[in-house]
C-alpha positions as a printed Julia matrix, in Angstrom:
468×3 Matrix{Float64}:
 -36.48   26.68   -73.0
 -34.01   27.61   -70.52
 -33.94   30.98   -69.14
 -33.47   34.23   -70.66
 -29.22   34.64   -70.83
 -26.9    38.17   -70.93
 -23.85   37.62   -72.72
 -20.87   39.34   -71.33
 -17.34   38.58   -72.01
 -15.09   41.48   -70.42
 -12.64   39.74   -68.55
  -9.9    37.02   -70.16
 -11.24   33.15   -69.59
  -9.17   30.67   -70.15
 -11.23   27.85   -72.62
 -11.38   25.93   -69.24
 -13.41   28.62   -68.02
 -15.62   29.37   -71.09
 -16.46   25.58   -71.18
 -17.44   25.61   -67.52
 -19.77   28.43   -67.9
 -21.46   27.41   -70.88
 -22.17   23.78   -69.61
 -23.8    25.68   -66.68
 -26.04   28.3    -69.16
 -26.68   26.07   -71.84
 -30.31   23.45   -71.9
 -28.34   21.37   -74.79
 -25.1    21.2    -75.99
 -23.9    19.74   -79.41
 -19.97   18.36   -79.56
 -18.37   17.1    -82.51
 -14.66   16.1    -83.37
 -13.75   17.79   -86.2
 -12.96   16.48   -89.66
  -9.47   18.02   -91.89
 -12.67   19.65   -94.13
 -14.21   20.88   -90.6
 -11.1    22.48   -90.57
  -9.24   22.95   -93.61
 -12.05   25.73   -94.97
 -10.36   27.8    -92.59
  -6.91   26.97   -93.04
  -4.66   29.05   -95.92
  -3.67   27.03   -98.95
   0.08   27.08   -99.21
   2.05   26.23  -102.19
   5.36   23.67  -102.78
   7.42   25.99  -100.47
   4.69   26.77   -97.8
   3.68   29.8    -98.41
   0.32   30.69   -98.39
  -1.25   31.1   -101.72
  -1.96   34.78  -103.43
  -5.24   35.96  -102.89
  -6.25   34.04   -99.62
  -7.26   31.06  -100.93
  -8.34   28.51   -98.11
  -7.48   24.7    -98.16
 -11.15   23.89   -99.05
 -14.9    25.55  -100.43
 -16.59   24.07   -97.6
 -16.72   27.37   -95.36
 -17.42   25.85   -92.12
 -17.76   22.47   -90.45
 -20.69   19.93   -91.16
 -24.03   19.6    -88.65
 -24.57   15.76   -88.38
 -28.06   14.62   -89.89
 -29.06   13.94   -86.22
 -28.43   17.03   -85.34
 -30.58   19.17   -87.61
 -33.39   16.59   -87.55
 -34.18   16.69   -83.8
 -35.25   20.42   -81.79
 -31.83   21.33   -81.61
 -32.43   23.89   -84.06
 -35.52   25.29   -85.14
 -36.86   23.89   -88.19
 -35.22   24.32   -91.23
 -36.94   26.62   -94.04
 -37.46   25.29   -97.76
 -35.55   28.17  -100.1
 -36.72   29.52  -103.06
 -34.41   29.04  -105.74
 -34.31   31.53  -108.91
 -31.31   29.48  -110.81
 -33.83   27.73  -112.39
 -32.01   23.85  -110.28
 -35.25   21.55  -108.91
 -32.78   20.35  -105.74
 -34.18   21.62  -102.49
 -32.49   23.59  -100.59
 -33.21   23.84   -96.6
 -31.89   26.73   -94.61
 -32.56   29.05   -91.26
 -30.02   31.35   -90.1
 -28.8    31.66   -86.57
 -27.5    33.45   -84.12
 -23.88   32.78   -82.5
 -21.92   34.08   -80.32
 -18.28   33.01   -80.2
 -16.27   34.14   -76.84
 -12.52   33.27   -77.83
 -13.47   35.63   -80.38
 -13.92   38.47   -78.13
 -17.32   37.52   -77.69
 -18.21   38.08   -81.22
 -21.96   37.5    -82.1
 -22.52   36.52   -85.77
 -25.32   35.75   -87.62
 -24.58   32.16   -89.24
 -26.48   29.89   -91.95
 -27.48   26.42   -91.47
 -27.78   24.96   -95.22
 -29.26   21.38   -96.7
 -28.11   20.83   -99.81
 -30.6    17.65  -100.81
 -28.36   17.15  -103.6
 -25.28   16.91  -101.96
 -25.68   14.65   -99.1
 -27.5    13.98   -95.54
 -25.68   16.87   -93.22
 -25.95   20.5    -92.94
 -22.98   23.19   -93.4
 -23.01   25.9    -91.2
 -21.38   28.54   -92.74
 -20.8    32.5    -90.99
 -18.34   31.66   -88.8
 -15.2    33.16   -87.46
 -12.04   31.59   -89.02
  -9.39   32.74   -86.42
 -10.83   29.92   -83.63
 -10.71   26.92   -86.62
  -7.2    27.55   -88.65
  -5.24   26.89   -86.05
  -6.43   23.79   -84.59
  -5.0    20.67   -84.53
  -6.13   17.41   -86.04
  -9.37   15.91   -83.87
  -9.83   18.74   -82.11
 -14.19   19.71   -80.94
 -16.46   22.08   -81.85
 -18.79   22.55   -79.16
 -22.57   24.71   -79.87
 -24.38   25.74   -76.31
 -27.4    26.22   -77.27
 -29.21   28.94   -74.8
 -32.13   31.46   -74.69
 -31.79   35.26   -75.6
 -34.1    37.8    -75.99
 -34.63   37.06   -79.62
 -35.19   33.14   -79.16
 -32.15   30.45   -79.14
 -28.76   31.79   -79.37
 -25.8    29.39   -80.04
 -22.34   30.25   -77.83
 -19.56   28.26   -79.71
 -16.15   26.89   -78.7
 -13.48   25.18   -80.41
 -11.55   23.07   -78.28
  -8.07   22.27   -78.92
  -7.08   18.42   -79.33
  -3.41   19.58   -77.59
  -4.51   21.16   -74.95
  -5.49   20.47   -71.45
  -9.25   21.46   -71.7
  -9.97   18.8    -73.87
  -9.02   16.39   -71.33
 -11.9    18.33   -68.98
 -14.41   17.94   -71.85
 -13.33   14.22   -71.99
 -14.12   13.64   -68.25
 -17.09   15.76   -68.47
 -18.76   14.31   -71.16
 -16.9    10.36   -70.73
 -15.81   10.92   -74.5
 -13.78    7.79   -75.96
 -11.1     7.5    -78.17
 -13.95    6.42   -80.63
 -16.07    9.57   -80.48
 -16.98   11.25   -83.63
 -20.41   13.5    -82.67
 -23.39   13.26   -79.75
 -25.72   16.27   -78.6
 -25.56   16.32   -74.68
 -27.99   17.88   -71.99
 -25.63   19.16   -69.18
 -27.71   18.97   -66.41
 -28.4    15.26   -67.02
 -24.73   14.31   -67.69
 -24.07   16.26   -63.87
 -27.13   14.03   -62.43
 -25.61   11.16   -63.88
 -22.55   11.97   -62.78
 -24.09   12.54   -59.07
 -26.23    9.23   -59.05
 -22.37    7.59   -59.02
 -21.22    9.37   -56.9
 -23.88    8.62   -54.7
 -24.19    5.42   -54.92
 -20.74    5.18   -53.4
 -21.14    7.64   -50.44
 -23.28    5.36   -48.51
 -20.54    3.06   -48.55
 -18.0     5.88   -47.35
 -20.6     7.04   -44.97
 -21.41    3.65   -43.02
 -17.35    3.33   -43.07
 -17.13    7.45   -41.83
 -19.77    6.21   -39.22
 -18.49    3.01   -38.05
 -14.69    4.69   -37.53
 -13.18    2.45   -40.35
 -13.32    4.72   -43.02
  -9.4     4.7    -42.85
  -8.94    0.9    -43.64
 -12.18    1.28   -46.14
 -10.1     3.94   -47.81
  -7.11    1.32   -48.15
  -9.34   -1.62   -49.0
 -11.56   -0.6    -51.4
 -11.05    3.1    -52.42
  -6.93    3.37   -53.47
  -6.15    3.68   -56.99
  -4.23    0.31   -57.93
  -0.61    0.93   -59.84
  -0.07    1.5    -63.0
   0.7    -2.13   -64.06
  -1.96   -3.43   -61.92
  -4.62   -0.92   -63.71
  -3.32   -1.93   -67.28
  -3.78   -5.67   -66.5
  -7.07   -5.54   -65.34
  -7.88   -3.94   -68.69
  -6.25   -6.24   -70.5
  -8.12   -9.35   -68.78
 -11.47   -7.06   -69.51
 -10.44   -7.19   -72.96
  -9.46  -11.16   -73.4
 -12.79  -11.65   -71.33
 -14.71   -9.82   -73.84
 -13.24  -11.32   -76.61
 -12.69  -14.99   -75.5
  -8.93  -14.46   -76.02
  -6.3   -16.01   -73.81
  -3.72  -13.34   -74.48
  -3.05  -10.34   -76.95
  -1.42  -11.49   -79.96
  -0.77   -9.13   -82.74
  -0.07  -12.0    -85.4
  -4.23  -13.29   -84.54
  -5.85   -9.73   -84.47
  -7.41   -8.08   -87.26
  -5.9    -4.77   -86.06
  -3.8    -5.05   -83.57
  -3.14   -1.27   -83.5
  -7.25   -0.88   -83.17
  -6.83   -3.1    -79.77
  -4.03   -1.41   -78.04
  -6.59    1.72   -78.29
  -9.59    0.11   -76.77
  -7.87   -1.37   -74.56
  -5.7     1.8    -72.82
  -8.1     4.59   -74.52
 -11.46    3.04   -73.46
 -11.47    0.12   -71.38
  -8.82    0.94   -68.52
  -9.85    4.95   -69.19
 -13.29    3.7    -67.93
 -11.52    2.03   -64.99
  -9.16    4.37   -63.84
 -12.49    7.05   -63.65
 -13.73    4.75   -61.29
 -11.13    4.31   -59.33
 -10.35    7.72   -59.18
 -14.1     9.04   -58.5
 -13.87    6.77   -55.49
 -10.28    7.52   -54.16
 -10.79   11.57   -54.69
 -13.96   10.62   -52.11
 -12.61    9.44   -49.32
 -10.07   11.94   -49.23
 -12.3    14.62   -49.98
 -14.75   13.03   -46.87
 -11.58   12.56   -44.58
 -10.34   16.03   -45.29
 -13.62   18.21   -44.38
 -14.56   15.51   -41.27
 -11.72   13.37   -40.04
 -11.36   10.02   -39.6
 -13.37    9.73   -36.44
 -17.24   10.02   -36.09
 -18.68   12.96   -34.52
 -21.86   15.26   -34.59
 -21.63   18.51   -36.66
 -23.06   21.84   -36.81
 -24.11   23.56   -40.07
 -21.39   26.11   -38.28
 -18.74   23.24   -37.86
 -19.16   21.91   -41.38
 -18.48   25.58   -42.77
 -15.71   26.24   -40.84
 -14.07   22.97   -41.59
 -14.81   23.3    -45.14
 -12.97   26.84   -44.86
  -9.95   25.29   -42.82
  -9.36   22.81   -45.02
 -10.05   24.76   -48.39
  -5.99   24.48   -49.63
  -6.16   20.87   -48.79
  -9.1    20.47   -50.73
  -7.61   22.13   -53.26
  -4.31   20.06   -53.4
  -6.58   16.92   -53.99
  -8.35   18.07   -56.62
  -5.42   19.6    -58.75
  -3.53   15.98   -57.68
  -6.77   14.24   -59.58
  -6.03   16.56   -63.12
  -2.55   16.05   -62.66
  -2.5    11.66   -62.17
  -4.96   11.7    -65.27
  -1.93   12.99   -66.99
   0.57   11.15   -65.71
  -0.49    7.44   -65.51
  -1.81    7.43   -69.43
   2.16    6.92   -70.91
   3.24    3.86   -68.14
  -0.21    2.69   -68.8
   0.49    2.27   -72.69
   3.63    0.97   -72.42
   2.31   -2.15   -70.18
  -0.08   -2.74   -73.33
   2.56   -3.01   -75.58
   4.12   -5.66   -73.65
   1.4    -7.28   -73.16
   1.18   -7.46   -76.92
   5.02   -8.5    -77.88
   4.76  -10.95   -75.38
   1.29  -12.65   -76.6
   2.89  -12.24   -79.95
   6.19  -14.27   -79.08
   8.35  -11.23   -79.84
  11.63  -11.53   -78.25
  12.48   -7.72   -76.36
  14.07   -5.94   -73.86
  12.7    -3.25   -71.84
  14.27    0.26   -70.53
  17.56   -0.48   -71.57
  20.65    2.13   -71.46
  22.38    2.15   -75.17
  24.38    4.95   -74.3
  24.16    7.79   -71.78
  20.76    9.33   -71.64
  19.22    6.88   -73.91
  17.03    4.81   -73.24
  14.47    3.18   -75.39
  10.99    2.0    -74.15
  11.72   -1.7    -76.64
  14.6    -3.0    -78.04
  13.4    -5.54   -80.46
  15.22   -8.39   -79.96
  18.21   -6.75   -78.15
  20.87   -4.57   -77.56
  23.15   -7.55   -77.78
  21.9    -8.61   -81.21
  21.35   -5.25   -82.51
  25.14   -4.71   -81.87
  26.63   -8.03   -82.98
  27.6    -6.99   -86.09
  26.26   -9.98   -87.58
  24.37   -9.52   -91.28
  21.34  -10.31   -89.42
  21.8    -7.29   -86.6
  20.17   -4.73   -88.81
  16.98   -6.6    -88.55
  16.63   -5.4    -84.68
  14.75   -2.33   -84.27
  13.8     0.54   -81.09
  10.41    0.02   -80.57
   9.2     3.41   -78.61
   5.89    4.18   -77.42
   4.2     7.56   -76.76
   0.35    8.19   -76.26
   0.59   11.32   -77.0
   3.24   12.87   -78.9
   3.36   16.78   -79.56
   7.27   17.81   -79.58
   8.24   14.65   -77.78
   9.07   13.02   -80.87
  11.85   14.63   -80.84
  13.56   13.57   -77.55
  12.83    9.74   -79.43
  14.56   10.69   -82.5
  17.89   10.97   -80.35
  17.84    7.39   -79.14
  18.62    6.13   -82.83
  22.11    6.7    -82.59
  22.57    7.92   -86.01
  22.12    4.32   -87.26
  19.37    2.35   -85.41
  15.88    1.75   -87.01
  13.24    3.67   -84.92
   9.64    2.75   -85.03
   7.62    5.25   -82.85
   3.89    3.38   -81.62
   1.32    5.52   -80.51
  -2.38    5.95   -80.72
  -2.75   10.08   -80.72
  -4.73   11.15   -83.67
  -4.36   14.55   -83.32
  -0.28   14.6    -85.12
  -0.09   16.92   -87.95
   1.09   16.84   -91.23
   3.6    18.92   -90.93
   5.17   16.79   -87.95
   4.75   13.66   -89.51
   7.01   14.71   -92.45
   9.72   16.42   -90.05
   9.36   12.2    -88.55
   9.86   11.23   -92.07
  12.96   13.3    -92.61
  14.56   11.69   -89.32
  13.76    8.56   -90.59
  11.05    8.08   -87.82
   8.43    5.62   -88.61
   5.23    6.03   -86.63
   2.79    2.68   -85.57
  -0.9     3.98   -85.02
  -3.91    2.21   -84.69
  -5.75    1.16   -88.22
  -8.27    3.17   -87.88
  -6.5     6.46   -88.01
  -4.57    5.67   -90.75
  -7.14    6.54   -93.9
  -9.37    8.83   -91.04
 -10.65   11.41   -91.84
 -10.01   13.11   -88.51
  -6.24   12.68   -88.7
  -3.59   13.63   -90.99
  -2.26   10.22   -91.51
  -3.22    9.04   -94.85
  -0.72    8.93   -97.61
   2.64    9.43   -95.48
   4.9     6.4    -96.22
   6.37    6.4    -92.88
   3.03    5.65   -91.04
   2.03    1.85   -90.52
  -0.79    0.43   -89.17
   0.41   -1.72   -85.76
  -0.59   -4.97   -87.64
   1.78   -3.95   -90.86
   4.35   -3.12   -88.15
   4.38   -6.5    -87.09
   4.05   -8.55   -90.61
   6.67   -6.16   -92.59
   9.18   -5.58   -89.96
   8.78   -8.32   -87.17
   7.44  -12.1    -88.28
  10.47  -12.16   -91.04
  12.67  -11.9    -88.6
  11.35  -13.9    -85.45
  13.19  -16.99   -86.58
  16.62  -15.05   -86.2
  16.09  -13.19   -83.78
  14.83  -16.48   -81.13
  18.24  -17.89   -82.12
């Protein structure tokens, strides 16, 4: 057990903070992505207008999110209790209550219910919990349990973590959570050894170059973070190499839309981490010490570390800040990639009119504005990894009459946005797999398409036409 915790929650945290501190506290750490039922027992059900329904009625029964099977059968939790049942039913029931303590709640402590329904299926609900940090959230966004050691035995701190926000991009990088995660329990302190080993294993490369007075042409050789379009193709040849593929063509994948998200959510997001753990190194290394060998004090080392503190700074802010950046470029490469292992004729970043301009013109702006019976076939082709409000600044380049097909592979869109899409006549491309999710809010909008329907519907028919 880890040691005996106070729980103290005075001052505003941001959910940056929170997350920091309970990574630090907490022996284990459960994190799941969060189902619409995860969510929806906390959401108010509204009616044909959207107004929520008299008498608070919530979108579901299930009054709190699922515990995976895994979960409750390792020591996560202490064992669950059999409960006696006086309704006369022979289905066992399995339950133990817990504490929780929830501080974007105001540091609320709660006691909450883990229950096994045998009858029902294989996970637990936990039930007792605080609906003002759920009803708000946003398709695939995280529930996180910390689980520490009180006075009274294990205590649970809880977070939700937004799927908008910024923070989960930290619990992404913390945890290296892909596009594909669903649930995994986590001890902190072996993810940061992990995490160290790497590290390690690189400085005595940066220290032999720090040594030898080189470190500035190691730094250029084998530390800088290759462009964008460099990045995206060596993901792409990672992928065909994989595969035994000798280029990306949506018209020979099963789902096409299912590739374009290993490929820029997994494959090059592993890459770029690399890259980027080794880059931040060097500078960090050539910041504190120079670029020239020398012998240091313990004094010299803290002073330097002091004198350069805002530099320091600046290079670690720069790493959060090209995380965010280089992800939309990136995506955009992929899509290439694809149209042009697919034999679809486009044109890239061209100006239709002032201010506009479209990521794809499928096959272009010259035969979209022929006025030929065949120029309605051509179509904008824009893509977006993540979406938000963006969608909107998209929905301008249709020019009142253009088709507009908007490709991305964010999960978290709600409902709500996808029909404000609809009513713009905005069709959305995602990956197959999030279309009939149950972590996204896709299913049953007719203006969502899987990439591989995007191609068979709205592209092959056409190809002949459009290569004249």
């Amino acid at each position: 057990m880890s040691k005996q915790t106070e729980f103290t929650f005075d001052q505003p945290t941001t959910d940056a903070d929170l997350l920091r501190s309970l990574l630090k506290r907490a022996d284990k750490v459960l994190i799941k992505k969060l189902s619409n039922n995860d969510r929806n027992w906390a959401r108010k059900k509204l009616d044909a207008e959207g107004n929520p329904v008299p008498g608070g009625k919530t979108m579901n029964n299930q009054a709190g999110p699922y515990i995976p099977a895994e979960t409750r059968k390792s020591d996560f939790f202490l064992p669950l209790q059999l409960l006696e049942r006086t309704d006369g039913k022979s289905d066992e029931i399995w339950h133990r209550e817990i504490s929780t303590v929830w501080p974007q709640n105001e540091g609320e402590r709660r006691t909450s219910n883990l229950r096994w329904y045998t009858s029902k299926n294989t996970e637990t609900h936990l039930t007792g919990l605080p609906k003002s940090v759920f009803k708000d959230l946003l398709p695939a966004s995280f529930f996180i349990m910390g689980r520490l050691t009180g006075n009274d035995g294990y205590i649970y701190e809880c977070l939700t973590i937004d799927s908008g926000s910024e923070e989960v991009q930290l619990l992404a990088t913390l945890f290296d959570i892909r596009a594909d995660f669903v649930a995994g329990m986590f001890e902190p302190a072996t993810v940061q050894a992990e995490e160290r080993e790497r590290v390690l294993d690189f400085a005595d490369q940066v220290i032999a170059a720090w040594l030898a007075g080189t470190i500035e042409d190691f730094e250029a050789n084998s530390a800088s973070m290759p462009k964008t379009l460099e990045l995206a193709q060596m993901a792409q040849a990672a992928f065909l190499k994989t595969h035994g593929l000798e280029k990306i063509d949506p018209f020979a994948l099963d789902s096409p839309g299912d590739v374009l998200r290993e490929i820029s959510r997994s494959i090059e997001w592993e890459l770029f981490k690399e890259f980027q753990r080794r880059e931040r190194s060097v500078q960090l290394v050539r910041a504190v010490l120079g670029d020239k060998p020398r012998k240091f004090t313990p004094s010299d080392m803290m002073r330097a570390l002091l004198d350069e503190f805002p530099r320091i700074d600046t290079i670690l802010l720069s790493a959060a800040q090209q995380r965010k950046s280089r992800a939309g470029y990136s995506y955009e490469h992929h899509i290439e990639a694809m149209l042009t292992g697919g034999s679809i004729p486009f044109q890239k970043q061209v100006i239709i009119e002032a201010k506009k301009r479209p990521d794809f013109i499928l096959p272009s702006l010259k035969f979209m504005n022929s006025g030929t019976d065949k120029a309605s076939t051509g179509l904008i082709l824009s893509a977006k990894t993540t979406l938000r409000e963006r969608w909107k600044q998209v929905e301008r380049e249709m020019g009142g009459h253009r088709r507009l097909f908007l490709t991305t592979v964010d999960e978290n869109i709600a409902g709500n946005a996808i029909e404000d899409m609809a009513s713009f006549g905005v069709h959305l491309v995602i990956p197959e797999s999030l279309k009939e999710s149950k972590l996204s809010e896709y299913k049953g909008y007719s203006n969502v398409l899987g990439f591989g329907e995007f191609c068979e519907i709205n592209v092959r028919p056409n190809l002949a036409s459009w290569n004249k």
